[in-house]
mmCIF file of C-alpha atoms in Angstrom:
data_model
loop_
_atom_site.group_PDB
_atom_site.id
_atom_site.type_symbol
_atom_site.label_atom_id
_atom_site.label_comp_id
_atom_site.label_asym_id
_atom_site.label_seq_id
_atom_site.Cartn_x
_atom_site.Cartn_y
_atom_site.Cartn_z
ATOM 1 C CA MET A 1 -165.220 -6.595 26.572
ATOM 2 C CA SER A 2 -167.942 -9.728 26.979
ATOM 3 C CA ALA A 3 -168.194 -12.898 26.636
ATOM 4 C CA ALA A 4 -171.306 -14.647 25.801
ATOM 5 C CA SER A 5 -171.615 -16.291 28.963
ATOM 6 C CA ASP A 6 -171.352 -13.065 31.123
ATOM 7 C CA LEU A 7 -174.713 -10.854 28.889
ATOM 8 C CA SER A 8 -177.327 -12.792 31.130
ATOM 9 C CA VAL A 9 -180.593 -10.643 33.006
ATOM 10 C CA ALA A 10 -182.748 -12.512 35.309
ATOM 11 C CA LEU A 11 -185.260 -10.550 36.954
ATOM 12 C CA ARG A 12 -188.368 -11.865 38.339
ATOM 13 C CA ASP A 13 -190.039 -11.365 35.614
ATOM 14 C CA PHE A 14 -187.905 -11.248 33.200
ATOM 15 C CA SER A 15 -184.096 -13.141 31.726
ATOM 16 C CA ALA A 16 -182.423 -13.486 28.573
ATOM 17 C CA ASN A 17 -178.898 -15.265 28.274
ATOM 18 C CA VAL A 18 -176.437 -15.577 25.501
ATOM 19 C CA ARG A 19 -174.027 -18.196 24.620
ATOM 20 C CA ALA A 20 -171.950 -18.449 21.613
ATOM 21 C CA GLU A 21 -172.001 -21.355 19.375
ATOM 22 C CA GLY A 22 -169.453 -20.774 16.458
ATOM 23 C CA ARG A 23 -169.560 -17.722 14.886
ATOM 24 C CA SER A 24 -172.722 -17.020 15.701
ATOM 25 C CA LEU A 25 -174.634 -16.054 19.479
ATOM 26 C CA VAL A 26 -178.071 -16.973 21.254
ATOM 27 C CA LEU A 27 -179.822 -14.684 23.262
ATOM 28 C CA ARG A 28 -182.797 -16.915 24.628
ATOM 29 C CA LEU A 29 -185.678 -14.695 25.638
ATOM 30 C CA SER A 30 -188.195 -15.496 28.582
ATOM 31 C CA GLY A 31 -191.068 -14.094 30.058
ATOM 32 C CA ASN A 32 -192.360 -10.885 29.528
ATOM 33 C CA ALA A 33 -190.586 -7.618 28.632
ATOM 34 C CA ASP A 34 -192.173 -4.551 30.481
ATOM 35 C CA MET A 35 -191.253 -1.619 31.539
ATOM 36 C CA ALA A 36 -189.088 -3.217 33.550
ATOM 37 C CA ALA A 37 -187.060 -5.201 31.005
ATOM 38 C CA LYS A 38 -186.322 -2.276 29.290
ATOM 39 C CA ASP A 39 -183.528 -0.603 31.074
ATOM 40 C CA SER A 40 -181.396 -4.405 30.847
ATOM 41 C CA LEU A 41 -182.491 -4.690 27.388
ATOM 42 C CA ASP A 42 -181.710 -1.108 26.968
ATOM 43 C CA THR A 43 -178.121 -2.975 28.288
ATOM 44 C CA LEU A 44 -178.269 -5.764 27.240
ATOM 45 C CA LEU A 45 -178.657 -5.840 23.223
ATOM 46 C CA PRO A 46 -175.337 -3.116 22.600
ATOM 47 C CA ARG A 47 -173.840 -5.306 24.502
ATOM 48 C CA VAL A 48 -174.898 -7.935 22.446
ATOM 49 C CA HIS A 49 -173.678 -6.119 19.228
ATOM 50 C CA ALA A 50 -170.803 -4.880 20.624
ATOM 51 C CA GLU A 51 -169.738 -8.941 21.288
ATOM 52 C CA ALA A 52 -171.172 -10.709 17.537
ATOM 53 C CA GLN A 53 -169.229 -7.935 16.435
ATOM 54 C CA ARG A 54 -165.978 -8.485 18.407
ATOM 55 C CA ILE A 55 -166.347 -12.384 17.215
ATOM 56 C CA SER A 56 -167.388 -11.238 13.785
ATOM 57 C CA ALA A 57 -170.791 -13.154 14.404
ATOM 58 C CA THR A 58 -172.966 -14.528 10.698
ATOM 59 C CA GLU A 59 -175.527 -14.378 12.498
ATOM 60 C CA VAL A 60 -176.782 -13.650 15.873
ATOM 61 C CA GLN A 61 -180.380 -16.283 16.507
ATOM 62 C CA VAL A 62 -182.666 -14.223 18.623
ATOM 63 C CA ASP A 63 -185.273 -17.130 20.568
ATOM 64 C CA PHE A 64 -188.755 -15.676 21.430
ATOM 65 C CA ARG A 65 -190.512 -18.972 21.632
ATOM 66 C CA ASN A 66 -190.350 -18.897 25.586
ATOM 67 C CA LEU A 67 -191.325 -14.973 25.564
ATOM 68 C CA GLU A 68 -194.418 -14.078 26.529
ATOM 69 C CA PHE A 69 -195.121 -10.534 26.190
ATOM 70 C CA MET A 70 -193.410 -7.262 24.856
ATOM 71 C CA ASN A 71 -194.248 -3.740 24.850
ATOM 72 C CA SER A 72 -193.346 -0.780 23.070
ATOM 73 C CA SER A 73 -190.726 -0.347 25.121
ATOM 74 C CA CYS A 74 -188.364 -3.241 24.803
ATOM 75 C CA PHE A 75 -189.530 -2.927 20.774
ATOM 76 C CA LYS A 76 -187.540 -0.399 20.273
ATOM 77 C CA SER A 77 -184.755 -1.955 21.820
ATOM 78 C CA PHE A 78 -184.552 -4.000 18.594
ATOM 79 C CA VAL A 79 -185.433 -1.346 16.232
ATOM 80 C CA THR A 80 -183.232 0.640 17.407
ATOM 81 C CA TRP A 81 -180.183 -2.190 18.023
ATOM 82 C CA ILE A 82 -181.568 -3.949 13.684
ATOM 83 C CA SER A 83 -180.955 0.155 12.909
ATOM 84 C CA GLU A 84 -177.374 0.021 14.273
ATOM 85 C CA ILE A 85 -176.423 -2.933 12.209
ATOM 86 C CA GLY A 86 -177.842 -1.617 9.677
ATOM 87 C CA ASP A 87 -175.646 0.800 10.105
ATOM 88 C CA LEU A 88 -172.608 -0.974 9.661
ATOM 89 C CA GLU A 89 -170.169 -1.528 6.739
ATOM 90 C CA ARG A 90 -171.123 -4.138 4.471
ATOM 91 C CA SER A 91 -169.060 -6.732 5.825
ATOM 92 C CA LYS A 92 -169.261 -5.708 9.165
ATOM 93 C CA GLU A 93 -173.382 -6.693 9.385
ATOM 94 C CA TYR A 94 -174.132 -9.876 10.918
ATOM 95 C CA LYS A 95 -177.971 -11.583 10.034
ATOM 96 C CA ILE A 96 -180.073 -11.659 13.486
ATOM 97 C CA ARG A 97 -182.184 -15.052 13.151
ATOM 98 C CA LEU A 98 -185.911 -14.605 14.647
ATOM 99 C CA LEU A 99 -187.355 -18.070 16.344
ATOM 100 C CA SER A 100 -190.668 -17.588 17.174
ATOM 101 C CA ASN A 101 -193.277 -19.477 19.131
ATOM 102 C CA PRO A 102 -196.730 -20.046 16.425
ATOM 103 C CA GLU A 103 -199.088 -19.717 20.236
ATOM 104 C CA MET A 104 -197.764 -16.589 20.899
ATOM 105 C CA HIS A 105 -200.317 -15.256 18.629
ATOM 106 C CA TRP A 106 -198.325 -11.270 19.210
ATOM 107 C CA GLN A 107 -195.172 -12.662 17.994
ATOM 108 C CA ARG A 108 -196.334 -13.072 14.486
ATOM 109 C CA ARG A 109 -197.447 -9.967 13.686
ATOM 110 C CA SER A 110 -194.613 -8.153 16.049
ATOM 111 C CA LEU A 111 -191.711 -9.952 14.752
ATOM 112 C CA HIS A 112 -192.189 -9.611 10.739
ATOM 113 C CA ALA A 113 -192.849 -5.666 11.200
ATOM 114 C CA LEU A 114 -189.432 -6.108 12.721
ATOM 115 C CA ARG A 115 -188.462 -8.176 9.641
ATOM 116 C CA CYS A 116 -190.060 -6.004 7.546
ATOM 117 C CA PHE A 117 -188.150 -3.095 8.960
ATOM 118 C CA ALA A 118 -184.910 -4.563 7.720
ATOM 119 C CA VAL A 119 -185.748 -7.474 4.966
ATOM 120 C CA ASP A 120 -182.574 -8.075 4.138
ATOM 121 C CA LEU A 121 -180.828 -8.790 7.781
ATOM 122 C CA ILE A 122 -183.786 -10.574 9.849
ATOM 123 C CA SER A 123 -185.698 -13.804 9.160
ATOM 124 C CA VAL A 124 -187.918 -15.303 11.242
ATOM 125 C CA GLU A 125 -188.558 -18.856 11.823
ATOM 126 C CA SER A 126 -191.316 -20.554 13.658
ATOM 127 C CA MET B 1 -217.540 -20.321 21.234
ATOM 128 C CA MET B 2 -218.121 -16.660 20.690
ATOM 129 C CA THR B 3 -220.896 -15.388 23.529
ATOM 130 C CA GLU B 4 -223.865 -13.901 22.659
ATOM 131 C CA THR B 5 -223.737 -10.951 26.129
ATOM 132 C CA PRO B 6 -223.241 -7.503 25.477
ATOM 133 C CA THR B 7 -220.329 -8.168 28.458
ATOM 134 C CA ALA B 8 -217.865 -4.701 29.651
ATOM 135 C CA PHE B 9 -214.789 -4.261 32.146
ATOM 136 C CA GLU B 10 -213.790 -1.231 33.733
ATOM 137 C CA LEU B 11 -211.267 -0.812 36.733
ATOM 138 C CA THR B 12 -210.397 2.895 37.792
ATOM 139 C CA PHE B 13 -205.840 2.223 38.105
ATOM 140 C CA GLN B 14 -203.585 4.058 40.045
ATOM 141 C CA PRO B 15 -200.044 4.160 38.811
ATOM 142 C CA ASN B 16 -198.184 1.183 39.580
ATOM 143 C CA VAL B 17 -196.460 -0.282 35.923
ATOM 144 C CA GLU B 18 -196.053 -3.865 37.816
ATOM 145 C CA LEU B 19 -199.532 -4.042 37.761
ATOM 146 C CA ILE B 20 -200.094 -3.799 33.642
ATOM 147 C CA SER B 21 -198.908 -6.781 32.756
ATOM 148 C CA ILE B 22 -201.682 -8.345 35.330
ATOM 149 C CA VAL B 23 -204.176 -6.084 33.707
ATOM 150 C CA ARG B 24 -203.375 -7.665 30.655
ATOM 151 C CA ARG B 25 -203.146 -11.951 31.630
ATOM 152 C CA PHE B 26 -206.341 -10.926 33.402
ATOM 153 C CA LEU B 27 -208.299 -9.936 30.595
ATOM 154 C CA SER B 28 -206.922 -12.443 28.281
ATOM 155 C CA ASP B 29 -208.232 -15.194 30.526
ATOM 156 C CA PHE B 30 -211.182 -12.975 30.726
ATOM 157 C CA TYR B 31 -211.480 -12.828 26.815
ATOM 158 C CA GLU B 32 -210.473 -16.502 25.944
ATOM 159 C CA ARG B 33 -213.582 -17.131 27.345
ATOM 160 C CA MET B 34 -215.793 -15.368 25.091
ATOM 161 C CA ILE B 35 -213.537 -15.182 21.683
ATOM 162 C CA GLU B 36 -212.886 -18.517 20.593
ATOM 163 C CA ASP B 37 -210.200 -17.053 17.988
ATOM 164 C CA HIS B 38 -206.773 -16.961 20.192
ATOM 165 C CA ASP B 39 -206.081 -14.369 17.619
ATOM 166 C CA THR B 40 -208.175 -11.665 18.119
ATOM 167 C CA VAL B 41 -207.479 -12.147 21.799
ATOM 168 C CA SER B 42 -203.918 -11.411 21.775
ATOM 169 C CA ARG B 43 -205.248 -8.301 19.701
ATOM 170 C CA ILE B 44 -206.553 -7.295 22.436
ATOM 171 C CA ALA B 45 -204.555 -7.761 25.272
ATOM 172 C CA LEU B 46 -201.836 -6.335 23.252
ATOM 173 C CA ALA B 47 -203.940 -3.624 22.958
ATOM 174 C CA THR B 48 -205.337 -2.352 26.544
ATOM 175 C CA HIS B 49 -201.151 -3.229 27.531
ATOM 176 C CA GLU B 50 -199.812 -0.718 25.140
ATOM 177 C CA LEU B 51 -202.614 1.970 25.958
ATOM 178 C CA LEU B 52 -202.678 1.579 29.904
ATOM 179 C CA GLU B 53 -199.593 1.581 29.530
ATOM 180 C CA ASN B 54 -199.136 5.043 27.707
ATOM 181 C CA ALA B 55 -202.062 6.312 30.061
ATOM 182 C CA VAL B 56 -200.176 5.387 33.201
ATOM 183 C CA LYS B 57 -196.782 7.268 32.065
ATOM 184 C CA TYR B 58 -198.838 11.005 31.473
ATOM 185 C CA ALA B 59 -201.349 10.697 33.443
ATOM 186 C CA SER B 60 -201.229 13.717 35.369
ATOM 187 C CA ASP B 61 -203.401 13.070 38.681
ATOM 188 C CA GLY B 62 -201.778 9.393 38.439
ATOM 189 C CA ALA B 63 -205.340 8.363 37.760
ATOM 190 C CA THR B 64 -206.010 6.123 34.320
ATOM 191 C CA PHE B 65 -209.531 4.675 33.484
ATOM 192 C CA LEU B 66 -209.975 1.710 31.888
ATOM 193 C CA SER B 67 -213.122 0.035 29.892
ATOM 194 C CA VAL B 68 -213.099 -3.174 27.963
ATOM 195 C CA LYS B 69 -216.755 -3.355 26.215
ATOM 196 C CA PHE B 70 -217.647 -6.643 23.856
ATOM 197 C CA GLU B 71 -220.673 -6.450 21.543
ATOM 198 C CA PRO B 72 -221.803 -9.131 19.546
ATOM 199 C CA GLY B 73 -223.756 -8.294 16.541
ATOM 200 C CA GLU B 74 -225.210 -9.969 13.615
ATOM 201 C CA ALA B 75 -222.621 -10.682 11.704
ATOM 202 C CA SER B 76 -219.610 -8.865 12.988
ATOM 203 C CA SER B 77 -219.662 -7.935 17.129
ATOM 204 C CA THR B 78 -217.063 -4.814 18.373
ATOM 205 C CA VAL B 79 -214.606 -4.469 21.249
ATOM 206 C CA SER B 80 -213.502 -0.946 21.977
ATOM 207 C CA ILE B 81 -210.964 -0.531 24.756
ATOM 208 C CA ARG B 82 -211.527 3.070 26.181
ATOM 209 C CA LEU B 83 -208.206 4.647 28.365
ATOM 210 C CA MET B 84 -209.594 8.623 29.599
ATOM 211 C CA ASN B 85 -206.652 10.413 31.916
ATOM 212 C CA ARG B 86 -205.884 13.167 32.968
ATOM 213 C CA ALA B 87 -202.613 14.763 31.117
ATOM 214 C CA LYS B 88 -199.809 17.648 30.853
ATOM 215 C CA PRO B 89 -199.998 20.337 27.657
ATOM 216 C CA GLU B 90 -197.157 18.363 26.473
ATOM 217 C CA HIS B 91 -198.216 15.090 26.430
ATOM 218 C CA ILE B 92 -201.940 15.918 25.409
ATOM 219 C CA ALA B 93 -200.285 17.746 22.048
ATOM 220 C CA ALA B 94 -197.900 14.700 21.516
ATOM 221 C CA VAL B 95 -200.736 12.598 21.451
ATOM 222 C CA ALA B 96 -202.173 15.245 18.656
ATOM 223 C CA THR B 97 -199.189 14.667 17.246
ATOM 224 C CA ILE B 98 -200.110 11.100 16.788
ATOM 225 C CA PHE B 99 -203.178 10.779 15.991
ATOM 226 C CA GLY B 100 -202.441 13.737 12.881
ATOM 227 C CA GLU B 101 -200.048 11.383 11.641
ATOM 228 C CA MET B 102 -202.486 8.315 11.360
ATOM 229 C CA SER B 103 -205.012 10.600 9.760
ATOM 230 C CA LEU B 104 -202.313 10.883 6.817
ATOM 231 C CA HIS B 105 -201.414 7.372 6.348
ATOM 232 C CA ASP B 106 -203.838 4.697 5.502
ATOM 233 C CA ASP B 107 -201.907 2.030 5.305
ATOM 234 C CA PRO B 108 -201.360 1.281 9.658
ATOM 235 C CA PHE B 109 -198.281 -1.192 8.469
ATOM 236 C CA GLY B 110 -196.706 1.831 6.428
ATOM 237 C CA HIS B 111 -197.074 4.414 9.377
ATOM 238 C CA TYR B 112 -195.595 1.744 11.728
ATOM 239 C CA GLN B 113 -192.405 0.868 9.797
ATOM 240 C CA ILE B 114 -192.056 4.574 9.361
ATOM 241 C CA ALA B 115 -192.391 5.158 12.242
ATOM 242 C CA MET B 116 -190.490 2.586 14.347
ATOM 243 C CA ALA B 117 -187.219 4.734 11.435
ATOM 244 C CA ARG B 118 -187.697 7.033 13.426
ATOM 245 C CA SER B 119 -187.728 5.547 16.866
ATOM 246 C CA ALA B 120 -184.505 3.512 16.247
ATOM 247 C CA LYS B 121 -182.721 6.825 16.767
ATOM 248 C CA ARG B 122 -184.776 8.488 19.561
ATOM 249 C CA LYS B 123 -183.009 8.928 22.840
ATOM 250 C CA VAL B 124 -186.504 8.549 25.216
ATOM 251 C CA GLY B 125 -189.043 7.227 24.529
ATOM 252 C CA SER B 126 -190.477 5.243 21.635
ATOM 253 C CA GLY B 127 -193.234 6.728 20.135
ATOM 254 C CA LEU B 128 -194.591 2.869 18.698
ATOM 255 C CA GLY B 129 -197.628 2.152 21.487
ATOM 256 C CA LEU B 130 -200.717 4.294 19.583
ATOM 257 C CA VAL B 131 -198.627 3.315 15.664
ATOM 258 C CA ARG B 132 -198.262 -0.020 17.128
ATOM 259 C CA VAL B 133 -201.888 -0.378 18.827
ATOM 260 C CA ARG B 134 -203.312 0.573 15.594
ATOM 261 C CA ALA B 135 -201.078 -2.205 13.202
ATOM 262 C CA GLU B 136 -200.531 -4.686 15.395
ATOM 263 C CA GLY B 137 -203.563 -4.481 17.180
ATOM 264 C CA GLU B 138 -205.408 -4.017 13.772
ATOM 265 C CA MET B 139 -207.659 -1.560 15.854
ATOM 266 C CA THR B 140 -209.698 1.564 14.572
ATOM 267 C CA MET B 141 -208.410 4.469 16.899
ATOM 268 C CA SER B 142 -209.786 7.678 18.091
ATOM 269 C CA HIS B 143 -209.392 10.239 20.931
ATOM 270 C CA THR B 144 -211.606 13.560 22.540
ATOM 271 C CA ILE B 145 -209.413 16.323 24.131
ATOM 272 C CA GLU B 146 -211.267 18.055 26.679
ATOM 273 C CA ASP B 147 -209.760 20.866 29.408
ATOM 274 C CA ASP B 148 -206.826 17.966 30.234
ATOM 275 C CA ARG B 149 -208.561 14.911 29.655
ATOM 276 C CA VAL B 150 -207.607 12.869 26.377
ATOM 277 C CA THR B 151 -210.439 10.129 25.560
ATOM 278 C CA ILE B 152 -208.537 7.083 23.684
ATOM 279 C CA LEU B 153 -210.700 4.850 21.588
ATOM 280 C CA ALA B 154 -209.590 1.665 20.373
ATOM 281 C CA GLN B 155 -211.575 -0.875 18.004
ATOM 282 C CA THR B 156 -211.824 -3.871 16.451
ATOM 283 C CA THR B 157 -214.356 -6.140 14.811
ATOM 284 C CA VAL B 158 -214.831 -10.194 15.765
ATOM 285 C CA THR B 159 -216.917 -11.791 12.708
ATOM 286 C CA ALA B 160 -219.367 -13.436 14.439
ATOM 287 C CA ARG B 161 -219.824 -17.202 14.994
ATOM 288 C CA ARG B 162 -222.171 -18.683 12.471
ATOM 289 C CA ARG B 163 -224.927 -20.192 13.880
ATOM 290 C CA GLY B 164 -226.440 -23.430 13.196
#
C-alpha cells in the first residue's frame, strides 16, 4: 500500500502530488491534463482512493488551482473515482473538496458538473 | 474590446495529440484579442480542444480539418467551430449515436450528467467529449456525414458590445 508521499506524477506538462494532513489527503494538480496525462491519472487516482481508505480519510482535497486545463478523458478519471467513493459503504465514504481558481474559467463549469454528479460527496471552493 | 470584422482561422491537422493543447493555447490568445469576455474564450478553447481530440483520435487517414470563424452581428456575434475528418464506419456510427442522444435530451447539462454516470463504468474511452462541448461549451451542435467524411459544427453566440 502506498504512503501519500509516494503518490506523485511528474510529466513534461502535467504534475500531481499527494500529501497527508491528519486524516485528510491533499492532491495537488498542475499543468495541462490532456491525453498525455490520462494514463498517469488513471493509475494515480485509484491509488489515492486506496490510500484514503487505508488511513480512513474523512476528506480528500483536490487542488485544481494551478491546473490550466483538463480534457474529457482526464475528467472521466475523476468521474470514475467519485463513482467508486459512492459505491463504498456509507461508513467508509469520504468527502472530496475541489479547490478552484476563478481565473481558470473552464473550472467553474467542469467542477460544477462534478459536484452535481455527487452532490453529497463533493464541494467546490474558490 | 470585441472586433467588428469577421475573422477566421483554418488548420489542417495531422495526427499528433500533443499539438492539440498548443492549438488550444494559440486559439485562446487569438480570441482574447477579439472577445473581451474571458469566459467565452474559455468555452471556445474547451470546445476546440475536445473536438480536435475527437477528430484526431478517429481520423482514418490521419488528417483533420479545423475551421474557427467569428462573425460579428448587430445584436450578437457567432463563433463557429467546424471539424472535418474521414472516419471508419464504427466511429461514424458512434458519432451518429451521440448526436441521436443529444436530439433526445433538450437539456444539455442533464444529458451530460447521464453521460457521466455511464462513463464512470466504461473501461474504454469516456464518451464525454461531444456531450461536454455541448454542455460546458454551451454550443449548439450539428453534424453531417457524407460517405466516410464526418463534419461536426459547434456554434455559440456572443453578445455584442453596445456601441457608444
